[in-house]
Amino acid sequence: MTSIRNAAVAVLLAAGLGLAVTPAAQADTPAGTLAGTPAPVAAADLAQARGAVQDPAVLERLGHFFARQGVPPTQQLTIGAAEEARAASAAAPRLAGDTVPVYTLDADFVAGSPGAPVAKAEYTASKAVSADGQVASVWTVNQGGSWRVVNIASGGDESDYAARAAGGGGGTAFREPQLNAWYVLRDGRVLPLDDEARRSVGEAGVSLAAYQRLVHQRYGDKLPGSAYDRAGKGGGYQPDATGQQTAAAGGGSALPAVTAAAALGATALVGAGVALRRRAGARRG
């Protein structure tokens, strides 16, 4: 199954929003690990990230997120502040499952840099569930040596795909953000986890080397610092009429410097450094 996030997607921007976003701290790669395998995030860092989510102030903000059903605070609700406060209390948010690292396609891998991992951990995600069954994903990043909540997103893709990868034989789940495609790297092969990934690499997946050639073909001339990037183009990547992947017209760098989520749009930060994004529609496959 896959969820398509069609509404404004929060991007953790260092420039303009005053955020110095640091990728999730990673443990040393174990000896014997296959080339291209992302470094794991240390268990201690995951525990600290989860602790940040469990802060009472964050849980209160989660309650309001659920009360507003993901509607940003800048938009008017049909209920008043008192009703929202009661709904936020009744939401009684709780964390479900593990806090997981979220891996995103690495620009160095796309460029073909020797030894580059297929993806890097950009942030961690913790799934939260409300009393009435709403689901949200709380993102945390390591800033200046401490873990901070920076985003609350509707849905739980980040945790769900990590769990699907683990349950299907292990490996590292990662996302190619330009296609919103989720894969798992397992035993030297890149295998699909959602429909977008199946359209990208086929049901059986491809070798890691073949995937590197594929993403280099897609984005190699659109990396940070390229003429495409300097021209300020944007919009991501989409299939053309033949089914091939092409850069979307009028878009931004199809492979931005992979920071935070390398997402599709931006919203302002809200409250104590929390950005809100929601998924307006969902398609399951």
PDB file of C-alpha atoms in Angstrom:
ATOM      1  CA  MET A   1       0.000   0.000   0.000  1.00  0.00           C
ATOM      2  CA  THR A   2       1.106   3.528  -0.567  1.00  0.00           C
ATOM      3  CA  SER A   3      -0.153   6.935   0.476  1.00  0.00           C
ATOM      4  CA  ILE A   4       0.169   9.944  -1.775  1.00  0.00           C
ATOM      5  CA  ARG A   5       0.695  13.222   0.027  1.00  0.00           C
ATOM      6  CA  ASN A   6      -1.052  15.707  -2.217  1.00  0.00           C
ATOM      7  CA  ALA A   7      -1.364  18.747   0.056  1.00  0.00           C
ATOM      8  CA  ALA A   8       1.406  20.996   1.318  1.00  0.00           C
ATOM      9  CA  VAL A   9       4.349  18.913   2.432  1.00  0.00           C
ATOM     10  CA  ALA A  10       6.573  20.365   5.132  1.00  0.00           C
ATOM     11  CA  VAL A  11      10.222  20.739   4.275  1.00  0.00           C
ATOM     12  CA  LEU A  12      12.788  21.288   6.981  1.00  0.00           C
ATOM     13  CA  LEU A  13      14.597  24.265   5.535  1.00  0.00           C
ATOM     14  CA  ALA A  14      17.820  25.555   6.978  1.00  0.00           C
ATOM     15  CA  ALA A  15      17.669  28.736   4.926  1.00  0.00           C
ATOM     16  CA  GLY A  16      14.857  31.156   5.644  1.00  0.00           C
ATOM     17  CA  LEU A  17      13.439  29.246   8.596  1.00  0.00           C
ATOM     18  CA  GLY A  18      16.547  29.364  10.738  1.00  0.00           C
ATOM     19  CA  LEU A  19      16.847  25.591  11.081  1.00  0.00           C
ATOM     20  CA  ALA A  20      20.249  23.970  11.152  1.00  0.00           C
ATOM     21  CA  VAL A  21      19.102  20.483  10.242  1.00  0.00           C
ATOM     22  CA  THR A  22      21.556  17.676  10.842  1.00  0.00           C
ATOM     23  CA  PRO A  23      21.057  14.146   9.482  1.00  0.00           C
ATOM     24  CA  ALA A  24      20.298  11.508  12.083  1.00  0.00           C
ATOM     25  CA  ALA A  25      23.415  10.326  13.888  1.00  0.00           C
ATOM     26  CA  GLN A  26      24.577   7.017  12.462  1.00  0.00           C
ATOM     27  CA  ALA A  27      26.468   4.158  14.001  1.00  0.00           C
ATOM     28  CA  ASP A  28      29.518   2.678  12.329  1.00  0.00           C
ATOM     29  CA  THR A  29      28.621   0.324   9.496  1.00  0.00           C
ATOM     30  CA  PRO A  30      29.189  -3.279  10.680  1.00  0.00           C
ATOM     31  CA  ALA A  31      32.092  -5.156   9.144  1.00  0.00           C
ATOM     32  CA  GLY A  32      31.028  -7.278   6.209  1.00  0.00           C
ATOM     33  CA  THR A  33      28.094  -5.024   5.306  1.00  0.00           C
ATOM     34  CA  LEU A  34      27.360  -4.975   1.581  1.00  0.00           C
ATOM     35  CA  ALA A  35      28.522  -1.939  -0.359  1.00  0.00           C
ATOM     36  CA  GLY A  36      25.769   0.630  -0.679  1.00  0.00           C
ATOM     37  CA  THR A  37      24.100  -0.337   2.578  1.00  0.00           C
ATOM     38  CA  PRO A  38      23.135   2.720   4.667  1.00  0.00           C
ATOM     39  CA  ALA A  39      24.774   3.052   8.053  1.00  0.00           C
ATOM     40  CA  PRO A  40      22.405   2.167  10.911  1.00  0.00           C
ATOM     41  CA  VAL A  41      21.287   4.794  13.399  1.00  0.00           C
ATOM     42  CA  ALA A  42      22.566   4.109  16.908  1.00  0.00           C
ATOM     43  CA  ALA A  43      20.031   2.679  19.343  1.00  0.00           C
ATOM     44  CA  ALA A  44      20.910   5.392  21.856  1.00  0.00           C
ATOM     45  CA  ASP A  45      20.007   8.065  19.313  1.00  0.00           C
ATOM     46  CA  LEU A  46      16.688   6.405  18.554  1.00  0.00           C
ATOM     47  CA  ALA A  47      15.933   6.311  22.281  1.00  0.00           C
ATOM     48  CA  GLN A  48      16.730  10.006  22.622  1.00  0.00           C
ATOM     49  CA  ALA A  49      14.597  10.836  19.590  1.00  0.00           C
ATOM     50  CA  ARG A  50      11.676   8.943  21.097  1.00  0.00           C
ATOM     51  CA  GLY A  51      12.193  10.750  24.396  1.00  0.00           C
ATOM     52  CA  ALA A  52      11.802  14.065  22.571  1.00  0.00           C
ATOM     53  CA  VAL A  53       8.463  12.909  21.157  1.00  0.00           C
ATOM     54  CA  GLN A  54       7.272  11.872  24.613  1.00  0.00           C
ATOM     55  CA  ASP A  55       7.690  15.394  25.957  1.00  0.00           C
ATOM     56  CA  PRO A  56       4.315  16.527  27.396  1.00  0.00           C
ATOM     57  CA  ALA A  57       4.385  19.671  25.264  1.00  0.00           C
ATOM     58  CA  VAL A  58       4.771  17.574  22.098  1.00  0.00           C
ATOM     59  CA  LEU A  59       1.955  15.240  23.134  1.00  0.00           C
ATOM     60  CA  GLU A  60      -0.249  18.265  23.751  1.00  0.00           C
ATOM     61  CA  ARG A  61       0.583  19.577  20.283  1.00  0.00           C
ATOM     62  CA  LEU A  62      -0.228  16.163  18.877  1.00  0.00           C
ATOM     63  CA  GLY A  63      -3.627  16.372  20.550  1.00  0.00           C
ATOM     64  CA  HIS A  64      -4.310  19.626  18.732  1.00  0.00           C
ATOM     65  CA  PHE A  65      -3.047  18.134  15.470  1.00  0.00           C
ATOM     66  CA  PHE A  66      -5.574  15.334  15.811  1.00  0.00           C
ATOM     67  CA  ALA A  67      -8.313  17.718  16.959  1.00  0.00           C
ATOM     68  CA  ARG A  68      -7.726  19.768  13.821  1.00  0.00           C
ATOM     69  CA  GLN A  69      -7.338  16.597  11.708  1.00  0.00           C
ATOM     70  CA  GLY A  70      -4.124  17.984  10.284  1.00  0.00           C
ATOM     71  CA  VAL A  71      -5.502  21.401   9.325  1.00  0.00           C
ATOM     72  CA  PRO A  72      -2.677  23.944   9.861  1.00  0.00           C
ATOM     73  CA  PRO A  73      -3.172  26.519  12.620  1.00  0.00           C
ATOM     74  CA  THR A  74      -3.118  29.225   9.955  1.00  0.00           C
ATOM     75  CA  GLN A  75      -6.453  27.930   8.614  1.00  0.00           C
ATOM     76  CA  GLN A  76      -9.792  28.532  10.293  1.00  0.00           C
ATOM     77  CA  LEU A  77     -11.735  25.599  11.718  1.00  0.00           C
ATOM     78  CA  THR A  78     -15.493  25.363  11.950  1.00  0.00           C
ATOM     79  CA  ILE A  79     -15.140  24.794  15.705  1.00  0.00           C
ATOM     80  CA  GLY A  80     -14.078  27.347  18.286  1.00  0.00           C
ATOM     81  CA  ALA A  81     -10.955  27.365  20.434  1.00  0.00           C
ATOM     82  CA  ALA A  82     -12.749  25.845  23.442  1.00  0.00           C
ATOM     83  CA  GLU A  83     -14.103  22.981  21.348  1.00  0.00           C
ATOM     84  CA  GLU A  84     -10.687  22.411  19.846  1.00  0.00           C
ATOM     85  CA  ALA A  85      -9.128  22.274  23.314  1.00  0.00           C
ATOM     86  CA  ARG A  86     -11.685  19.673  24.451  1.00  0.00           C
ATOM     87  CA  ALA A  87     -11.125  17.628  21.290  1.00  0.00           C
ATOM     88  CA  ALA A  88      -7.347  17.840  21.773  1.00  0.00           C
ATOM     89  CA  SER A  89      -7.684  16.476  25.307  1.00  0.00           C
ATOM     90  CA  ALA A  90     -10.006  13.713  24.142  1.00  0.00           C
ATOM     91  CA  ALA A  91      -7.569  12.719  21.389  1.00  0.00           C
ATOM     92  CA  ALA A  92      -5.295  11.204  24.069  1.00  0.00           C
ATOM     93  CA  PRO A  93      -2.411  10.570  21.633  1.00  0.00           C
ATOM     94  CA  ARG A  94      -0.159   7.586  22.258  1.00  0.00           C
ATOM     95  CA  LEU A  95       2.942   6.288  20.516  1.00  0.00           C
ATOM     96  CA  ALA A  96       2.650   3.009  18.627  1.00  0.00           C
ATOM     97  CA  GLY A  97       5.531   0.830  17.512  1.00  0.00           C
ATOM     98  CA  ASP A  98       9.184   1.749  17.379  1.00  0.00           C
ATOM     99  CA  THR A  99      10.855   5.020  16.532  1.00  0.00           C
ATOM    100  CA  VAL A 100      12.566   4.377  13.200  1.00  0.00           C
ATOM    101  CA  PRO A 101      15.233   6.089  11.098  1.00  0.00           C
ATOM    102  CA  VAL A 102      13.956   7.381   7.768  1.00  0.00           C
ATOM    103  CA  TYR A 103      16.345   6.928   4.859  1.00  0.00           C
ATOM    104  CA  THR A 104      16.286   9.051   1.705  1.00  0.00           C
ATOM    105  CA  LEU A 105      18.079   8.499  -1.607  1.00  0.00           C
ATOM    106  CA  ASP A 106      21.629   9.831  -1.278  1.00  0.00           C
ATOM    107  CA  ALA A 107      22.898  12.403  -3.783  1.00  0.00           C
ATOM    108  CA  ASP A 108      26.415  10.895  -3.632  1.00  0.00           C
ATOM    109  CA  PHE A 109      24.984   7.517  -4.658  1.00  0.00           C
ATOM    110  CA  VAL A 110      23.197   9.167  -7.581  1.00  0.00           C
ATOM    111  CA  ALA A 111      26.459  10.831  -8.604  1.00  0.00           C
ATOM    112  CA  GLY A 112      28.263   7.482  -8.474  1.00  0.00           C
ATOM    113  CA  SER A 113      30.692   8.382  -5.699  1.00  0.00           C
ATOM    114  CA  PRO A 114      32.672   5.255  -4.708  1.00  0.00           C
ATOM    115  CA  GLY A 115      31.355   3.635  -1.552  1.00  0.00           C
ATOM    116  CA  ALA A 116      28.339   5.931  -1.243  1.00  0.00           C
ATOM    117  CA  PRO A 117      25.308   4.327   0.430  1.00  0.00           C
ATOM    118  CA  VAL A 118      22.072   4.144  -1.509  1.00  0.00           C
ATOM    119  CA  ALA A 119      20.406   6.331   1.108  1.00  0.00           C
ATOM    120  CA  LYS A 120      21.120   8.261   4.286  1.00  0.00           C
ATOM    121  CA  ALA A 121      19.107   8.648   7.468  1.00  0.00           C
ATOM    122  CA  GLU A 122      17.675  12.168   7.392  1.00  0.00           C
ATOM    123  CA  TYR A 123      15.394  12.071  10.446  1.00  0.00           C
ATOM    124  CA  THR A 124      13.541   9.652  12.702  1.00  0.00           C
ATOM    125  CA  ALA A 125       9.813   9.003  12.784  1.00  0.00           C
ATOM    126  CA  SER A 126       7.527   7.904  15.607  1.00  0.00           C
ATOM    127  CA  LYS A 127       3.966   6.804  14.883  1.00  0.00           C
ATOM    128  CA  ALA A 128       1.271   8.370  17.047  1.00  0.00           C
ATOM    129  CA  VAL A 129      -2.358   7.242  17.256  1.00  0.00           C
ATOM    130  CA  SER A 130      -5.346   9.167  18.617  1.00  0.00           C
ATOM    131  CA  ALA A 131      -8.223   7.764  20.627  1.00  0.00           C
ATOM    132  CA  ASP A 132     -10.445   7.784  17.520  1.00  0.00           C
ATOM    133  CA  GLY A 133      -7.837   6.021  15.358  1.00  0.00           C
ATOM    134  CA  GLN A 134      -6.180   8.921  13.523  1.00  0.00           C
ATOM    135  CA  VAL A 135      -2.514   8.311  12.749  1.00  0.00           C
ATOM    136  CA  ALA A 136       0.348  10.779  12.564  1.00  0.00           C
ATOM    137  CA  SER A 137       4.099  10.588  12.152  1.00  0.00           C
ATOM    138  CA  VAL A 138       6.299  12.744  14.389  1.00  0.00           C
ATOM    139  CA  TRP A 139       9.669  13.648  12.905  1.00  0.00           C
ATOM    140  CA  THR A 140      12.769  14.401  14.942  1.00  0.00           C
ATOM    141  CA  VAL A 141      16.237  15.532  13.910  1.00  0.00           C
ATOM    142  CA  ASN A 142      19.502  15.923  15.785  1.00  0.00           C
ATOM    143  CA  GLN A 143      20.285  19.611  16.101  1.00  0.00           C
ATOM    144  CA  GLY A 144      23.401  20.643  17.953  1.00  0.00           C
ATOM    145  CA  GLY A 145      23.663  17.297  19.708  1.00  0.00           C
ATOM    146  CA  SER A 146      20.068  17.094  20.940  1.00  0.00           C
ATOM    147  CA  TRP A 147      16.977  15.635  19.351  1.00  0.00           C
ATOM    148  CA  ARG A 148      14.170  18.005  18.431  1.00  0.00           C
ATOM    149  CA  VAL A 149      10.678  17.494  17.044  1.00  0.00           C
ATOM    150  CA  VAL A 150      10.408  19.390  13.761  1.00  0.00           C
ATOM    151  CA  ASN A 151       7.352  18.015  11.986  1.00  0.00           C
ATOM    152  CA  ILE A 152       4.032  16.286  12.540  1.00  0.00           C
ATOM    153  CA  ALA A 153       2.595  14.541   9.469  1.00  0.00           C
ATOM    154  CA  SER A 154      -0.691  12.787   8.909  1.00  0.00           C
ATOM    155  CA  GLY A 155      -0.406   9.071   8.214  1.00  0.00           C
ATOM    156  CA  GLY A 156       2.359   6.671   9.129  1.00  0.00           C
ATOM    157  CA  ASP A 157       4.212   5.837   5.908  1.00  0.00           C
ATOM    158  CA  GLU A 158       7.644   6.175   7.483  1.00  0.00           C
ATOM    159  CA  SER A 159       6.983   3.571  10.174  1.00  0.00           C
ATOM    160  CA  ASP A 160       4.759   1.382   7.987  1.00  0.00           C
ATOM    161  CA  TYR A 161       7.329   0.872   5.233  1.00  0.00           C
ATOM    162  CA  ALA A 162      10.108   0.216   7.738  1.00  0.00           C
ATOM    163  CA  ALA A 163       7.901  -2.452   9.324  1.00  0.00           C
ATOM    164  CA  ARG A 164       7.022  -3.926   5.937  1.00  0.00           C
ATOM    165  CA  ALA A 165      10.698  -4.198   5.056  1.00  0.00           C
ATOM    166  CA  ALA A 166      11.495  -5.874   8.373  1.00  0.00           C
ATOM    167  CA  GLY A 167       8.575  -8.282   8.069  1.00  0.00           C
ATOM    168  CA  GLY A 168       9.410  -9.242   4.501  1.00  0.00           C
ATOM    169  CA  GLY A 169      12.897 -10.524   5.192  1.00  0.00           C
ATOM    170  CA  GLY A 170      14.808  -7.554   6.559  1.00  0.00           C
ATOM    171  CA  GLY A 171      16.835  -4.900   4.852  1.00  0.00           C
ATOM    172  CA  THR A 172      16.726  -1.105   4.851  1.00  0.00           C
ATOM    173  CA  ALA A 173      13.613   0.745   3.696  1.00  0.00           C
ATOM    174  CA  PHE A 174      14.306   4.004   1.891  1.00  0.00           C
ATOM    175  CA  ARG A 175      12.474   6.573  -0.188  1.00  0.00           C
ATOM    176  CA  GLU A 176      13.157   8.088  -3.593  1.00  0.00           C
ATOM    177  CA  PRO A 177      11.344  11.364  -2.889  1.00  0.00           C
ATOM    178  CA  GLN A 178      11.105  12.548  -6.482  1.00  0.00           C
ATOM    179  CA  LEU A 179       8.719   9.664  -7.206  1.00  0.00           C
ATOM    180  CA  ASN A 180       7.412   9.148  -3.673  1.00  0.00           C
ATOM    181  CA  ALA A 181       8.665   5.596  -4.185  1.00  0.00           C
ATOM    182  CA  TRP A 182       9.546   3.337  -1.252  1.00  0.00           C
ATOM    183  CA  TYR A 183      12.039   0.496  -1.629  1.00  0.00           C
ATOM    184  CA  VAL A 184      13.936  -1.961   0.521  1.00  0.00           C
ATOM    185  CA  LEU A 185      17.620  -2.736  -0.017  1.00  0.00           C
ATOM    186  CA  ARG A 186      17.984  -6.433   0.707  1.00  0.00           C
ATOM    187  CA  ASP A 187      20.883  -8.754  -0.175  1.00  0.00           C
ATOM    188  CA  GLY A 188      22.247  -6.367  -2.776  1.00  0.00           C
ATOM    189  CA  ARG A 189      18.910  -5.829  -4.540  1.00  0.00           C
ATOM    190  CA  VAL A 190      16.541  -2.867  -4.549  1.00  0.00           C
ATOM    191  CA  LEU A 191      13.004  -4.222  -4.152  1.00  0.00           C
ATOM    192  CA  PRO A 192       9.718  -2.277  -4.364  1.00  0.00           C
ATOM    193  CA  LEU A 193       7.513  -1.577  -1.369  1.00  0.00           C
ATOM    194  CA  ASP A 194       4.791   0.470  -3.078  1.00  0.00           C
ATOM    195  CA  ASP A 195       3.204   1.013  -6.478  1.00  0.00           C
ATOM    196  CA  GLU A 196       5.489   3.902  -7.372  1.00  0.00           C
ATOM    197  CA  ALA A 197       8.523   1.720  -6.716  1.00  0.00           C
ATOM    198  CA  ARG A 198       7.052  -1.172  -8.708  1.00  0.00           C
ATOM    199  CA  ARG A 199       6.588   1.147 -11.676  1.00  0.00           C
ATOM    200  CA  SER A 200      10.178   2.267 -11.202  1.00  0.00           C
ATOM    201  CA  VAL A 201      12.046  -1.048 -10.869  1.00  0.00           C
ATOM    202  CA  GLY A 202       9.455  -3.736 -11.565  1.00  0.00           C
ATOM    203  CA  GLU A 203       7.949  -6.307  -9.244  1.00  0.00           C
ATOM    204  CA  ALA A 204      11.215  -8.271  -8.935  1.00  0.00           C
ATOM    205  CA  GLY A 205      13.358  -5.198  -8.326  1.00  0.00           C
ATOM    206  CA  VAL A 206      16.858  -4.633  -9.673  1.00  0.00           C
ATOM    207  CA  SER A 207      20.434  -5.055  -8.534  1.00  0.00           C
ATOM    208  CA  LEU A 208      21.964  -2.202  -6.553  1.00  0.00           C
ATOM    209  CA  ALA A 209      24.275  -1.436  -9.497  1.00  0.00           C
ATOM    210  CA  ALA A 210      21.323  -1.308 -11.897  1.00  0.00           C
ATOM    211  CA  TYR A 211      19.445   0.993  -9.544  1.00  0.00           C
ATOM    212  CA  GLN A 212      22.439   3.319  -9.350  1.00  0.00           C
ATOM    213  CA  ARG A 213      22.520   3.539 -13.130  1.00  0.00           C
ATOM    214  CA  LEU A 214      18.790   4.201 -13.157  1.00  0.00           C
ATOM    215  CA  VAL A 215      18.834   7.074 -10.671  1.00  0.00           C
ATOM    216  CA  HIS A 216      21.968   8.525 -12.251  1.00  0.00           C
ATOM    217  CA  GLN A 217      20.116   8.608 -15.567  1.00  0.00           C
ATOM    218  CA  ARG A 218      17.160  10.296 -13.883  1.00  0.00           C
ATOM    219  CA  TYR A 219      18.930  12.825 -11.706  1.00  0.00           C
ATOM    220  CA  GLY A 220      22.626  12.870 -12.543  1.00  0.00           C
ATOM    221  CA  ASP A 221      22.351  16.197 -14.367  1.00  0.00           C
ATOM    222  CA  LYS A 222      20.081  17.677 -11.698  1.00  0.00           C
ATOM    223  CA  LEU A 223      22.257  17.326  -8.629  1.00  0.00           C
ATOM    224  CA  PRO A 224      22.985  20.282  -6.317  1.00  0.00           C
ATOM    225  CA  GLY A 225      25.332  22.687  -8.064  1.00  0.00           C
ATOM    226  CA  SER A 226      24.312  21.537 -11.561  1.00  0.00           C
ATOM    227  CA  ALA A 227      23.126  23.943 -14.251  1.00  0.00           C
ATOM    228  CA  TYR A 228      19.608  22.595 -13.690  1.00  0.00           C
ATOM    229  CA  ASP A 229      19.842  23.377  -9.989  1.00  0.00           C
ATOM    230  CA  ARG A 230      21.339  26.829 -10.557  1.00  0.00           C
ATOM    231  CA  ALA A 231      18.511  27.638 -12.979  1.00  0.00           C
ATOM    232  CA  GLY A 232      16.070  27.251 -10.072  1.00  0.00           C
ATOM    233  CA  LYS A 233      13.881  24.704 -11.822  1.00  0.00           C
ATOM    234  CA  GLY A 234      11.569  22.563  -9.699  1.00  0.00           C
ATOM    235  CA  GLY A 235       8.611  20.246  -9.440  1.00  0.00           C
ATOM    236  CA  GLY A 236      10.184  16.857  -9.048  1.00  0.00           C
ATOM    237  CA  TYR A 237       9.865  13.961 -11.420  1.00  0.00           C
ATOM    238  CA  GLN A 238       6.969  12.359 -13.273  1.00  0.00           C
ATOM    239  CA  PRO A 239       6.402   9.733 -15.980  1.00  0.00           C
ATOM    240  CA  ASP A 240       6.100  10.947 -19.557  1.00  0.00           C
ATOM    241  CA  ALA A 241       3.611   9.553 -22.060  1.00  0.00           C
ATOM    242  CA  THR A 242       5.846   6.550 -22.744  1.00  0.00           C
ATOM    243  CA  GLY A 243       6.106   5.665 -19.079  1.00  0.00           C
ATOM    244  CA  GLN A 244       9.684   6.898 -18.827  1.00  0.00           C
ATOM    245  CA  GLN A 245      10.587   9.120 -15.881  1.00  0.00           C
ATOM    246  CA  THR A 246      11.156  12.760 -16.807  1.00  0.00           C
ATOM    247  CA  ALA A 247      11.753  15.996 -14.964  1.00  0.00           C
ATOM    248  CA  ALA A 248       8.488  17.832 -14.345  1.00  0.00           C
ATOM    249  CA  ALA A 249       8.124  21.090 -16.196  1.00  0.00           C
ATOM    250  CA  GLY A 250       8.694  24.171 -14.130  1.00  0.00           C
ATOM    251  CA  GLY A 251      10.033  22.185 -11.217  1.00  0.00           C
ATOM    252  CA  GLY A 252      12.869  22.559  -8.677  1.00  0.00           C
ATOM    253  CA  SER A 253      15.933  20.448  -8.501  1.00  0.00           C
ATOM    254  CA  ALA A 254      14.719  16.893  -8.989  1.00  0.00           C
ATOM    255  CA  LEU A 255      17.351  15.823  -6.501  1.00  0.00           C
ATOM    256  CA  PRO A 256      17.827  18.619  -3.973  1.00  0.00           C
ATOM    257  CA  ALA A 257      20.652  18.390  -1.487  1.00  0.00           C
ATOM    258  CA  VAL A 258      19.102  15.603   0.526  1.00  0.00           C
ATOM    259  CA  THR A 259      18.233  17.383   3.736  1.00  0.00           C
ATOM    260  CA  ALA A 260      15.324  16.601   6.011  1.00  0.00           C
ATOM    261  CA  ALA A 261      12.649  15.090   3.757  1.00  0.00           C
ATOM    262  CA  ALA A 262      13.634  16.472   0.344  1.00  0.00           C
ATOM    263  CA  ALA A 263       9.905  16.934   0.065  1.00  0.00           C
ATOM    264  CA  LEU A 264       7.624  18.584  -2.464  1.00  0.00           C
ATOM    265  CA  GLY A 265       6.408  21.811  -0.894  1.00  0.00           C
ATOM    266  CA  ALA A 266       6.810  23.939   2.215  1.00  0.00           C
ATOM    267  CA  THR A 267       4.818  25.276   5.104  1.00  0.00           C
ATOM    268  CA  ALA A 268       5.922  27.629   7.819  1.00  0.00           C
ATOM    269  CA  LEU A 269       7.100  26.256  11.115  1.00  0.00           C
ATOM    270  CA  VAL A 270       4.441  26.324  13.782  1.00  0.00           C
ATOM    271  CA  GLY A 271       4.790  26.740  17.524  1.00  0.00           C
ATOM    272  CA  ALA A 272       7.991  25.428  19.083  1.00  0.00           C
ATOM    273  CA  GLY A 273       9.673  24.384  15.861  1.00  0.00           C
ATOM    274  CA  VAL A 274       6.971  22.001  14.668  1.00  0.00           C
ATOM    275  CA  ALA A 275       5.959  22.084  11.017  1.00  0.00           C
ATOM    276  CA  LEU A 276       2.660  20.537  10.048  1.00  0.00           C
ATOM    277  CA  ARG A 277       1.884  18.718   6.853  1.00  0.00           C
ATOM    278  CA  ARG A 278      -1.069  16.607   5.974  1.00  0.00           C
ATOM    279  CA  ARG A 279      -2.017  14.176   3.275  1.00  0.00           C
ATOM    280  CA  ALA A 280      -5.124  15.466   1.491  1.00  0.00           C
ATOM    281  CA  GLY A 281      -5.816  12.260  -0.351  1.00  0.00           C
ATOM    282  CA  ALA A 282      -4.737   8.650  -0.185  1.00  0.00           C
ATOM    283  CA  ARG A 283      -4.392   5.924  -2.741  1.00  0.00           C
ATOM    284  CA  ARG A 284      -3.751   2.385  -1.652  1.00  0.00           C
ATOM    285  CA  GLY A 285      -2.031  -0.190  -3.817  1.00  0.00           C
TER     286      GLY A 285
END
